[in-house]
mmCIF file of C-alpha atoms in Angstrom:
data_model
loop_
_atom_site.group_PDB
_atom_site.id
_atom_site.type_symbol
_atom_site.label_atom_id
_atom_site.label_comp_id
_atom_site.label_asym_id
_atom_site.label_seq_id
_atom_site.Cartn_x
_atom_site.Cartn_y
_atom_site.Cartn_z
ATOM 1 C CA MET M 1 23.663 12.030 22.218
ATOM 2 C CA LEU M 2 23.440 13.533 25.175
ATOM 3 C CA ALA M 3 20.320 15.695 24.267
ATOM 4 C CA VAL M 4 18.546 12.789 22.679
ATOM 5 C CA ILE M 5 19.428 10.237 26.018
ATOM 6 C CA ILE M 6 17.744 13.252 28.308
ATOM 7 C CA MET M 7 14.909 13.571 25.757
ATOM 8 C CA LEU M 8 14.527 9.749 25.899
ATOM 9 C CA ILE M 9 14.044 10.111 29.728
ATOM 10 C CA ILE M 10 11.884 13.196 29.416
ATOM 11 C CA PHE M 11 9.216 12.363 26.941
ATOM 12 C CA LYS M 12 7.744 8.950 26.125
ATOM 13 C CA ASP M 13 8.088 9.313 22.308
ATOM 14 C CA ALA M 14 11.368 10.641 22.162
ATOM 15 C CA ILE M 15 12.704 7.578 20.204
ATOM 16 C CA TYR M 16 11.977 9.958 17.264
ATOM 17 C CA ILE M 17 14.411 11.923 18.066
ATOM 18 C CA LEU M 18 16.851 9.188 17.893
ATOM 19 C CA LEU M 19 15.750 8.022 14.989
ATOM 20 C CA LEU M 20 16.328 11.675 13.075
ATOM 21 C CA THR M 21 19.802 11.911 14.951
ATOM 22 C CA ILE M 22 21.611 8.675 14.442
ATOM 23 C CA PRO M 23 21.263 8.312 10.867
ATOM 24 C CA PHE M 24 22.914 11.738 10.482
ATOM 25 C CA VAL M 25 26.145 10.496 12.369
ATOM 26 C CA TYR M 26 26.240 7.520 10.364
ATOM 27 C CA ALA M 27 26.060 9.186 7.168
ATOM 28 C CA TRP M 28 28.935 11.068 8.257
ATOM 29 C CA TYR M 29 30.869 9.073 10.248
ATOM 30 C CA ASN M 30 33.553 7.893 7.649
ATOM 31 C CA LYS M 31 34.046 11.858 6.604
ATOM 32 C CA LEU M 32 34.050 13.609 9.724
ATOM 33 C CA LYS M 33 36.725 13.624 12.366
ATOM 34 C CA LEU M 34 35.939 12.568 16.105
ATOM 35 C CA LYS M 35 36.013 16.012 17.236
ATOM 36 C CA LEU M 36 33.287 17.148 14.799
ATOM 37 C CA ILE M 37 31.419 14.531 15.835
ATOM 38 C CA LEU M 38 31.093 15.642 19.117
ATOM 39 C CA ILE M 39 30.838 19.043 18.317
ATOM 40 C CA PHE M 40 27.462 17.596 16.604
ATOM 41 C CA SER M 41 26.631 15.491 19.943
ATOM 42 C CA ILE M 42 26.672 18.751 21.766
ATOM 43 C CA LEU M 43 24.774 20.566 19.097
ATOM 44 C CA SER M 44 22.085 18.240 19.365
ATOM 45 C CA PHE M 45 20.844 20.117 22.417
ATOM 46 C CA ILE M 46 19.693 22.805 20.211
ATOM 47 C CA PRO M 47 16.309 20.853 18.944
ATOM 48 C CA SER M 48 15.431 19.990 22.574
ATOM 49 C CA ILE M 49 15.655 23.868 23.476
ATOM 50 C CA ILE M 50 13.708 24.783 20.356
ATOM 51 C CA TYR M 51 10.874 22.529 21.366
ATOM 52 C CA PHE M 52 10.809 23.777 24.854
ATOM 53 C CA LEU M 53 10.598 26.989 23.265
ATOM 54 C CA ILE M 54 8.119 27.060 20.603
ATOM 55 C CA LYS M 55 6.178 23.317 21.562
ATOM 56 C CA ASP M 56 4.164 22.286 18.436
ATOM 57 C CA PHE M 57 4.208 25.911 16.471
ATOM 58 C CA ASN M 58 5.298 25.150 12.927
ATOM 59 C CA PHE M 59 5.701 28.300 10.901
ATOM 60 C CA LEU M 60 5.076 26.154 7.375
ATOM 61 C CA VAL M 61 1.850 25.264 8.658
ATOM 62 C CA TYR M 62 0.957 29.196 9.973
ATOM 63 C CA PHE M 63 2.219 29.934 6.268
ATOM 64 C CA VAL M 64 -0.343 28.008 4.853
ATOM 65 C CA ASN M 65 -3.123 28.564 6.988
ATOM 66 C CA LEU M 66 -2.539 32.499 6.620
ATOM 67 C CA ILE M 67 -2.530 32.189 2.529
ATOM 68 C CA ASN M 68 -5.372 30.162 2.887
ATOM 69 C CA GLU M 69 -7.121 32.802 5.072
ATOM 70 C CA LYS M 70 -6.031 35.844 2.459
ATOM 71 C CA GLN M 71 -6.829 33.880 -0.851
ATOM 72 C CA GLY M 72 -10.328 32.533 0.984
ATOM 73 C CA PHE M 73 -10.039 28.868 0.300
ATOM 74 C CA SER M 74 -7.767 25.881 0.674
ATOM 75 C CA VAL M 75 -6.701 23.944 -2.399
ATOM 76 C CA ARG M 76 -6.672 20.730 0.098
ATOM 77 C CA ASP M 77 -10.104 21.211 0.466
ATOM 78 C CA LEU M 78 -10.973 22.082 -2.744
ATOM 79 C CA MET M 79 -9.649 18.799 -3.552
ATOM 80 C CA SER M 80 -11.465 16.938 -1.011
ATOM 81 C CA ASN M 81 -14.635 18.710 -2.193
ATOM 82 C CA TYR M 82 -14.285 17.788 -5.653
ATOM 83 C CA LEU M 83 -13.618 13.989 -5.022
ATOM 84 C CA ASP M 84 -16.709 13.730 -2.804
ATOM 85 C CA ASN M 85 -19.007 15.333 -5.594
ATOM 86 C CA LYS M 86 -17.645 13.250 -8.144
ATOM 87 C CA TYR M 87 -16.925 9.994 -6.766
ATOM 88 C CA ASP M 88 -18.973 7.519 -4.598
ATOM 89 C CA PRO M 89 -17.599 7.480 -1.023
ATOM 90 C CA LEU M 90 -15.972 4.374 -1.196
ATOM 91 C CA THR M 91 -13.525 5.683 -4.121
ATOM 92 C CA SER M 92 -13.491 9.437 -2.495
ATOM 93 C CA SER M 93 -12.379 8.348 0.831
ATOM 94 C CA PHE M 94 -9.730 5.837 -1.022
ATOM 95 C CA ILE M 95 -8.068 8.516 -2.979
ATOM 96 C CA LYS M 96 -7.839 10.944 0.120
ATOM 97 C CA LEU M 97 -6.099 8.287 1.661
ATOM 98 C CA MET M 98 -3.628 7.778 -1.161
ATOM 99 C CA ILE M 99 -2.651 11.287 -2.096
ATOM 100 C CA LEU M 100 -4.184 13.843 0.985
ATOM 101 C CA ASN M 101 -3.152 11.489 3.591
ATOM 102 C CA ILE M 102 -7.144 11.860 5.257
ATOM 103 C CA LYS M 103 -8.058 8.822 6.854
ATOM 104 C CA VAL M 104 -11.986 8.975 6.754
ATOM 105 C CA ASP M 105 -14.858 6.465 7.039
ATOM 106 C CA GLU M 106 -13.821 3.937 4.657
ATOM 107 C CA SER M 107 -10.363 4.573 4.226
ATOM 108 C CA TYR M 108 -9.916 4.804 7.964
ATOM 109 C CA TYR M 109 -10.932 0.654 7.884
ATOM 110 C CA LEU M 110 -8.400 0.349 5.471
ATOM 111 C CA TYR M 111 -6.009 1.862 7.107
ATOM 112 C CA LYS M 112 -6.668 -0.074 10.555
ATOM 113 C CA LYS M 113 -6.413 -3.372 8.047
ATOM 114 C CA MET M 114 -2.770 -2.201 6.656
ATOM 115 C CA ILE M 115 -1.842 -2.254 10.054
ATOM 116 C CA SER M 116 -2.653 -5.604 11.021
ATOM 117 C CA LEU M 117 -0.941 -7.021 7.887
ATOM 118 C CA SER M 118 1.975 -4.874 9.554
ATOM 119 C CA ILE M 119 2.409 -2.913 6.338
ATOM 120 C CA VAL M 120 0.907 0.541 7.133
ATOM 121 C CA TYR M 121 3.995 2.271 5.768
ATOM 122 C CA LEU M 122 3.008 1.377 2.361
ATOM 123 C CA ILE M 123 0.059 4.040 2.793
ATOM 124 C CA VAL M 124 2.307 6.854 4.450
ATOM 125 C CA ILE M 125 3.101 9.231 1.670
ATOM 126 C CA SER M 126 6.938 9.132 1.874
ATOM 127 C CA GLY M 127 10.202 9.155 -0.465
ATOM 128 C CA PHE M 128 9.423 5.646 -1.488
ATOM 129 C CA HIS M 129 6.099 6.906 -3.141
ATOM 130 C CA LEU M 130 7.729 9.885 -4.505
ATOM 131 C CA MET M 131 10.899 8.324 -5.848
ATOM 132 C CA PHE M 132 8.762 6.861 -8.692
ATOM 133 C CA ILE M 133 7.335 10.369 -9.645
ATOM 134 C CA ARG M 134 10.695 11.996 -9.619
ATOM 135 C CA LYS M 135 12.329 9.221 -11.747
ATOM 136 C CA LEU M 136 9.669 9.380 -14.125
ATOM 137 C CA VAL M 137 10.222 13.233 -14.627
ATOM 138 C CA GLU M 138 13.845 12.781 -14.752
ATOM 139 C CA PHE M 139 13.291 10.176 -17.548
ATOM 140 C CA ILE M 140 10.746 12.463 -19.613
ATOM 141 C CA PHE M 141 13.438 15.461 -19.438
ATOM 142 C CA LYS M 142 16.468 13.373 -19.147
ATOM 143 C CA LYS M 143 17.924 15.586 -22.515
ATOM 144 C CA VAL M 144 17.301 18.756 -20.228
ATOM 145 C CA PRO M 145 17.965 17.756 -16.537
ATOM 146 C CA LYS M 146 17.721 21.193 -15.287
ATOM 147 C CA ILE M 147 14.097 21.245 -16.270
ATOM 148 C CA GLY M 148 13.762 17.968 -14.719
ATOM 149 C CA LEU M 149 15.089 19.113 -11.493
ATOM 150 C CA ALA M 150 13.215 22.375 -11.520
ATOM 151 C CA ILE M 151 9.838 20.788 -12.311
ATOM 152 C CA ASN M 152 10.494 18.164 -9.736
ATOM 153 C CA LEU M 153 11.218 20.957 -6.945
ATOM 154 C CA ILE M 154 7.528 22.816 -8.186
ATOM 155 C CA ILE M 155 5.934 19.493 -7.836
ATOM 156 C CA PHE M 156 7.149 18.671 -4.343
ATOM 157 C CA PHE M 157 7.107 21.810 -2.945
ATOM 158 C CA PHE M 158 3.206 22.570 -4.232
ATOM 159 C CA TYR M 159 2.345 19.014 -3.198
ATOM 160 C CA SER M 160 3.973 19.639 0.368
ATOM 161 C CA PHE M 161 2.148 22.710 0.593
ATOM 162 C CA ILE M 162 -1.338 21.161 -0.460
ATOM 163 C CA LEU M 163 -0.758 18.684 2.253
ATOM 164 C CA ASN M 164 -0.063 21.565 5.070
ATOM 165 C CA PHE M 165 3.664 21.013 4.484
ATOM 166 C CA SER M 166 3.570 17.351 5.564
ATOM 167 C CA MET M 167 7.341 17.056 6.548
ATOM 168 C CA SER M 168 7.421 13.295 4.972
ATOM 169 C CA VAL M 169 7.147 15.325 1.527
ATOM 170 C CA PHE M 170 8.730 18.215 2.434
ATOM 171 C CA ARG M 171 11.880 16.267 3.271
ATOM 172 C CA VAL M 172 11.940 14.910 -0.128
ATOM 173 C CA PHE M 173 11.971 18.433 -1.473
ATOM 174 C CA LEU M 174 14.432 19.227 1.064
ATOM 175 C CA THR M 175 16.709 16.481 0.047
ATOM 176 C CA MET M 176 16.571 17.321 -3.814
ATOM 177 C CA VAL M 177 17.495 20.797 -2.848
ATOM 178 C CA PHE M 178 20.690 19.812 -0.836
ATOM 179 C CA SER M 179 21.574 17.222 -3.437
ATOM 180 C CA LYS M 180 21.918 20.227 -6.058
ATOM 181 C CA LEU M 181 23.582 22.758 -3.531
ATOM 182 C CA THR M 182 25.970 20.060 -1.899
ATOM 183 C CA SER M 183 26.724 17.759 -4.990
ATOM 184 C CA ARG M 184 30.008 18.503 -5.296
ATOM 185 C CA ARG M 185 30.914 17.474 -1.670
ATOM 186 C CA CYS M 186 28.525 14.890 -1.073
ATOM 187 C CA LYS M 187 27.880 11.997 -3.406
ATOM 188 C CA GLY M 188 25.688 9.829 -1.436
ATOM 189 C CA ASP M 189 21.827 9.580 -0.869
ATOM 190 C CA TYR M 190 22.731 8.784 2.819
ATOM 191 C CA GLU M 191 24.006 12.460 3.213
ATOM 192 C CA PHE M 192 21.276 14.126 1.199
ATOM 193 C CA THR M 193 18.732 12.630 3.347
ATOM 194 C CA ALA M 194 20.198 12.877 6.408
ATOM 195 C CA MET M 195 20.970 17.059 5.869
ATOM 196 C CA ALA M 196 17.196 16.915 5.021
ATOM 197 C CA GLY M 197 16.092 15.234 8.269
ATOM 198 C CA VAL M 198 18.605 17.382 10.445
ATOM 199 C CA PHE M 199 17.267 20.548 9.042
ATOM 200 C CA CYS M 200 13.893 19.682 9.925
ATOM 201 C CA LEU M 201 15.026 18.344 13.441
ATOM 202 C CA PHE M 202 16.371 21.842 14.184
ATOM 203 C CA CYS M 203 13.611 24.015 12.333
ATOM 204 C CA PHE M 204 10.757 21.829 13.347
ATOM 205 C CA PRO M 205 11.541 19.618 16.343
ATOM 206 C CA SER M 206 7.840 19.041 17.149
ATOM 207 C CA VAL M 207 7.733 16.686 13.958
ATOM 208 C CA CYS M 208 10.178 14.208 15.570
ATOM 209 C CA PHE M 209 6.909 12.993 17.429
ATOM 210 C CA SER M 210 5.110 12.670 14.205
ATOM 211 C CA LEU M 211 4.690 8.777 13.801
ATOM 212 C CA SER M 212 4.139 8.953 9.658
ATOM 213 C CA TYR M 213 7.249 11.062 9.424
ATOM 214 C CA ALA M 214 9.635 9.140 11.666
ATOM 215 C CA LEU M 215 7.961 5.793 9.952
ATOM 216 C CA SER M 216 8.773 7.141 6.456
ATOM 217 C CA TYR M 217 12.274 8.700 7.335
ATOM 218 C CA ILE M 218 13.547 5.707 9.012
ATOM 219 C CA CYS M 219 12.333 3.372 6.136
ATOM 220 C CA THR M 220 13.867 5.602 3.764
ATOM 221 C CA PHE M 221 17.241 4.994 5.065
ATOM 222 C CA GLY M 222 16.450 1.319 5.070
ATOM 223 C CA ILE M 223 15.872 1.363 1.409
ATOM 224 C CA ILE M 224 19.011 3.608 0.653
ATOM 225 C CA TYR M 225 20.973 0.951 2.582
ATOM 226 C CA VAL M 226 19.991 -1.788 0.502
ATOM 227 C CA SER M 227 20.518 0.423 -2.703
ATOM 228 C CA SER M 228 23.663 0.791 -1.571
ATOM 229 C CA LEU M 229 24.721 -2.637 -1.222
ATOM 230 C CA GLU M 230 24.716 -3.045 -5.047
ATOM 231 C CA ILE M 231 23.044 -6.467 -5.205
ATOM 232 C CA LYS M 232 22.679 -7.929 -8.596
ATOM 233 C CA ASN M 233 20.038 -10.043 -8.411
ATOM 234 C CA PHE M 234 16.823 -7.673 -8.900
ATOM 235 C CA ILE M 235 14.293 -9.913 -7.203
ATOM 236 C CA LEU M 236 16.703 -10.529 -3.954
ATOM 237 C CA GLU M 237 17.198 -6.928 -3.811
ATOM 238 C CA LYS M 238 13.636 -6.132 -3.607
ATOM 239 C CA VAL M 239 12.953 -9.033 -0.984
ATOM 240 C CA LEU M 240 15.708 -7.535 1.232
ATOM 241 C CA MET M 241 14.164 -4.112 0.906
ATOM 242 C CA ASN M 242 10.799 -5.414 2.375
ATOM 243 C CA ILE M 243 12.507 -7.124 5.012
ATOM 244 C CA VAL M 244 14.978 -4.108 6.217
ATOM 245 C CA ALA M 245 11.384 -1.987 5.915
ATOM 246 C CA ILE M 246 9.626 -4.397 8.072
ATOM 247 C CA ILE M 247 12.487 -4.583 10.684
ATOM 248 C CA LEU M 248 12.869 -0.952 10.943
ATOM 249 C CA SER M 249 9.320 -0.125 11.173
ATOM 250 C CA LEU M 250 8.363 -2.972 13.852
ATOM 251 C CA PRO M 251 8.306 -0.614 16.737
ATOM 252 C CA PHE M 252 6.208 1.671 15.061
ATOM 253 C CA VAL M 253 3.805 -1.158 14.050
ATOM 254 C CA LEU M 254 3.654 -2.358 17.726
ATOM 255 C CA SER M 255 3.132 1.158 19.167
ATOM 256 C CA ILE M 256 -0.275 1.479 17.151
ATOM 257 C CA ASN M 257 -1.459 -2.291 17.456
ATOM 258 C CA LYS M 258 0.882 -4.056 19.595
ATOM 259 C CA GLU M 259 0.760 -6.928 17.155
ATOM 260 C CA ILE M 260 2.527 -8.086 14.162
ATOM 261 C CA SER M 261 1.659 -10.214 11.339
ATOM 262 C CA LEU M 262 3.864 -13.259 11.091
ATOM 263 C CA LEU M 263 3.285 -12.929 7.038
ATOM 264 C CA ALA M 264 4.818 -9.340 7.407
ATOM 265 C CA VAL M 265 7.344 -9.895 4.849
ATOM 266 C CA ILE M 266 5.154 -11.803 2.158
ATOM 267 C CA ASN M 267 2.472 -9.156 2.597
ATOM 268 C CA SER M 268 5.364 -6.433 2.138
ATOM 269 C CA PHE M 269 6.507 -7.898 -1.157
ATOM 270 C CA ILE M 270 3.018 -8.204 -2.227
ATOM 271 C CA PHE M 271 1.630 -5.177 -1.626
ATOM 272 C CA SER M 272 4.800 -2.575 -1.983
ATOM 273 C CA TYR M 273 4.518 -1.841 -5.668
ATOM 274 C CA PHE M 274 0.830 -2.367 -6.123
ATOM 275 C CA PHE M 275 0.111 0.766 -3.595
ATOM 276 C CA CYS M 276 2.890 2.882 -5.212
ATOM 277 C CA PHE M 277 1.339 2.340 -8.468
ATOM 278 C CA VAL M 278 -2.070 3.176 -7.328
ATOM 279 C CA PHE M 279 -0.466 6.362 -5.549
ATOM 280 C CA ILE M 280 1.117 7.513 -8.783
ATOM 281 C CA TYR M 281 -2.145 6.695 -10.698
ATOM 282 C CA PHE M 282 -4.433 8.754 -8.370
ATOM 283 C CA PHE M 283 -1.496 11.421 -8.197
ATOM 284 C CA PHE M 284 -1.867 12.046 -11.911
ATOM 285 C CA PHE M 285 -5.472 11.193 -12.774
ATOM 286 C CA TRP M 286 -7.504 11.824 -9.677
ATOM 287 C CA TYR M 287 -9.285 14.756 -11.278
ATOM 288 C CA ILE M 288 -10.083 13.216 -14.189
ATOM 289 C CA TRP M 289 -13.670 12.190 -13.470
ATOM 290 C CA PHE M 290 -14.692 10.096 -16.594
ATOM 291 C CA LEU M 291 -11.911 7.509 -15.536
ATOM 292 C CA SER M 292 -14.476 6.768 -12.654
ATOM 293 C CA PRO M 293 -14.673 3.320 -13.448
ATOM 294 C CA ILE M 294 -11.083 2.483 -13.460
ATOM 295 C CA HIS M 295 -10.846 4.364 -10.356
ATOM 296 C CA ASN M 296 -13.732 2.307 -8.861
ATOM 297 C CA PHE M 297 -12.102 -0.632 -10.153
ATOM 298 C CA ILE M 298 -8.593 -0.189 -8.389
ATOM 299 C CA THR M 299 -10.346 1.192 -5.102
ATOM 300 C CA GLN M 300 -12.400 -2.345 -4.861
ATOM 301 C CA LEU M 301 -9.417 -4.259 -5.944
ATOM 302 C CA ALA M 302 -7.395 -2.711 -3.100
ATOM 303 C CA PHE M 303 -9.946 -3.460 -0.631
ATOM 304 C CA MET M 304 -10.639 -6.919 -1.857
ATOM 305 C CA VAL M 305 -6.974 -7.898 -1.732
ATOM 306 C CA VAL M 306 -6.615 -6.256 1.523
ATOM 307 C CA ASN M 307 -9.480 -8.169 3.229
ATOM 308 C CA GLY M 308 -8.453 -11.297 1.464
ATOM 309 C CA PHE M 309 -5.163 -11.307 3.243
ATOM 310 C CA ASN M 310 -6.506 -10.341 6.420
ATOM 311 C CA VAL M 311 -8.798 -13.676 6.396
ATOM 312 C CA ILE M 312 -5.424 -15.776 6.333
ATOM 313 C CA ASN M 313 -3.128 -13.343 8.469
ATOM 314 C CA ILE M 314 -1.492 -14.603 11.520
ATOM 315 C CA MET M 315 -0.739 -12.535 14.137
ATOM 316 C CA VAL M 316 1.579 -12.424 17.432
ATOM 317 C CA ILE M 317 1.001 -10.189 20.287
ATOM 318 C CA PHE M 318 3.672 -8.068 21.597
ATOM 319 C CA SER M 319 3.038 -6.836 24.906
ATOM 320 C CA PHE M 320 6.485 -5.721 26.388
ATOM 321 C CA GLN M 321 6.992 -3.124 23.835
ATOM 322 C CA ASN M 322 7.813 0.212 25.301
ATOM 323 C CA LYS M 323 10.321 3.143 24.896
ATOM 324 C CA TRP M 324 13.494 1.326 26.467
ATOM 325 C CA PHE M 325 12.816 -1.528 23.911
ATOM 326 C CA ASN M 326 12.391 1.002 20.885
ATOM 327 C CA CYS M 327 15.920 2.274 22.097
ATOM 328 C CA ALA M 328 17.566 -0.866 22.540
ATOM 329 C CA TYR M 329 15.972 -2.168 19.300
ATOM 330 C CA TYR M 330 16.864 0.851 17.151
ATOM 331 C CA LEU M 331 20.432 0.960 18.832
ATOM 332 C CA LEU M 332 20.963 -2.777 17.939
ATOM 333 C CA CYS M 333 20.141 -2.045 14.395
ATOM 334 C CA PHE M 334 22.356 0.854 14.248
ATOM 335 C CA ILE M 335 25.118 -0.895 15.578
ATOM 336 C CA THR M 336 24.698 -3.943 13.182
ATOM 337 C CA ILE M 337 24.570 -2.005 10.373
ATOM 338 C CA MET M 338 27.612 -0.157 10.967
ATOM 339 C CA ILE M 339 29.722 -3.441 11.975
ATOM 340 C CA THR M 340 28.330 -5.459 8.842
ATOM 341 C CA TYR M 341 27.786 -2.613 5.919
ATOM 342 C CA LYS M 342 31.249 -3.009 4.051
ATOM 343 C CA LYS M 343 31.441 -6.702 4.757
ATOM 344 C CA ILE M 344 27.772 -7.707 3.075
ATOM 345 C CA LYS M 345 28.672 -5.021 0.377
ATOM 346 C CA TYR M 346 31.446 -6.957 -1.241
ATOM 347 C CA SER M 347 30.132 -10.455 -0.627
ATOM 348 C CA TRP M 348 27.104 -10.402 -3.056
#
């Protein structure tokens, strides 16, 4: 953690490095000896050194740009142009936001409204959204799981490519790869997700400063944490997932807006599966132009509901939030989880 502390002192937003490092230690704490944890702490200087050497260079993005240059077109641009030509501006911008992570015109307006509701993490493409696609493919190919795994890997890798290797999506791809390669030694989602995060940290340290990546990564761990509690009550589990996601995303929301909604838990519970459904629908059917009436209806419904909830929204201003608040906040969350995990797990 020495490198993390130094980075916190040097960089304003180095809290993201802390977010990527802590879950790894937590995931392996009960399996590695103290000596190995100390070795990892020393190795944590490596990402800092790499960052100073390469800054914001990302060879995956360079790889995408090189391929696009060679073939003379970008798949992402083709999709964007197709949406603009086939649908009205509102629907087109909304679909771009949901599946291409492009914030333009009306979709940026919706994005700001989601920030006001303190649920912006619901439209950040992450493992929470992609999990449903993975489960759907696994269900379809449950009799031939190897084919299902291969299809999922192809889908997520190509989707990462379309999004210029967005780390939020690429991390999900890496998680599946590590789960396959290390399934005999590691059984939990903590380990697989932590491995993918640390791989990104060492190979692409600049992503530590990406708000969307850090937000999706930390919320993914929150969902895994609640899932591991083995809560039998379905509604209670989903409510707790939303509460944990809001708690973990709080500093990120404050860093954007300096405000938080008092109705954040209710907003998250209502909108979480709605936006997951919207994401999955557009993921599979965005190109079917004759479904435009349905596309338009979903778009207008999303805007109408988000605007309606903003009317009754109650905001509280947090003007004291800074990097030291973030650091103390997440350390407190981390320590709380470490202390209470086993007690909570067996008390439901």
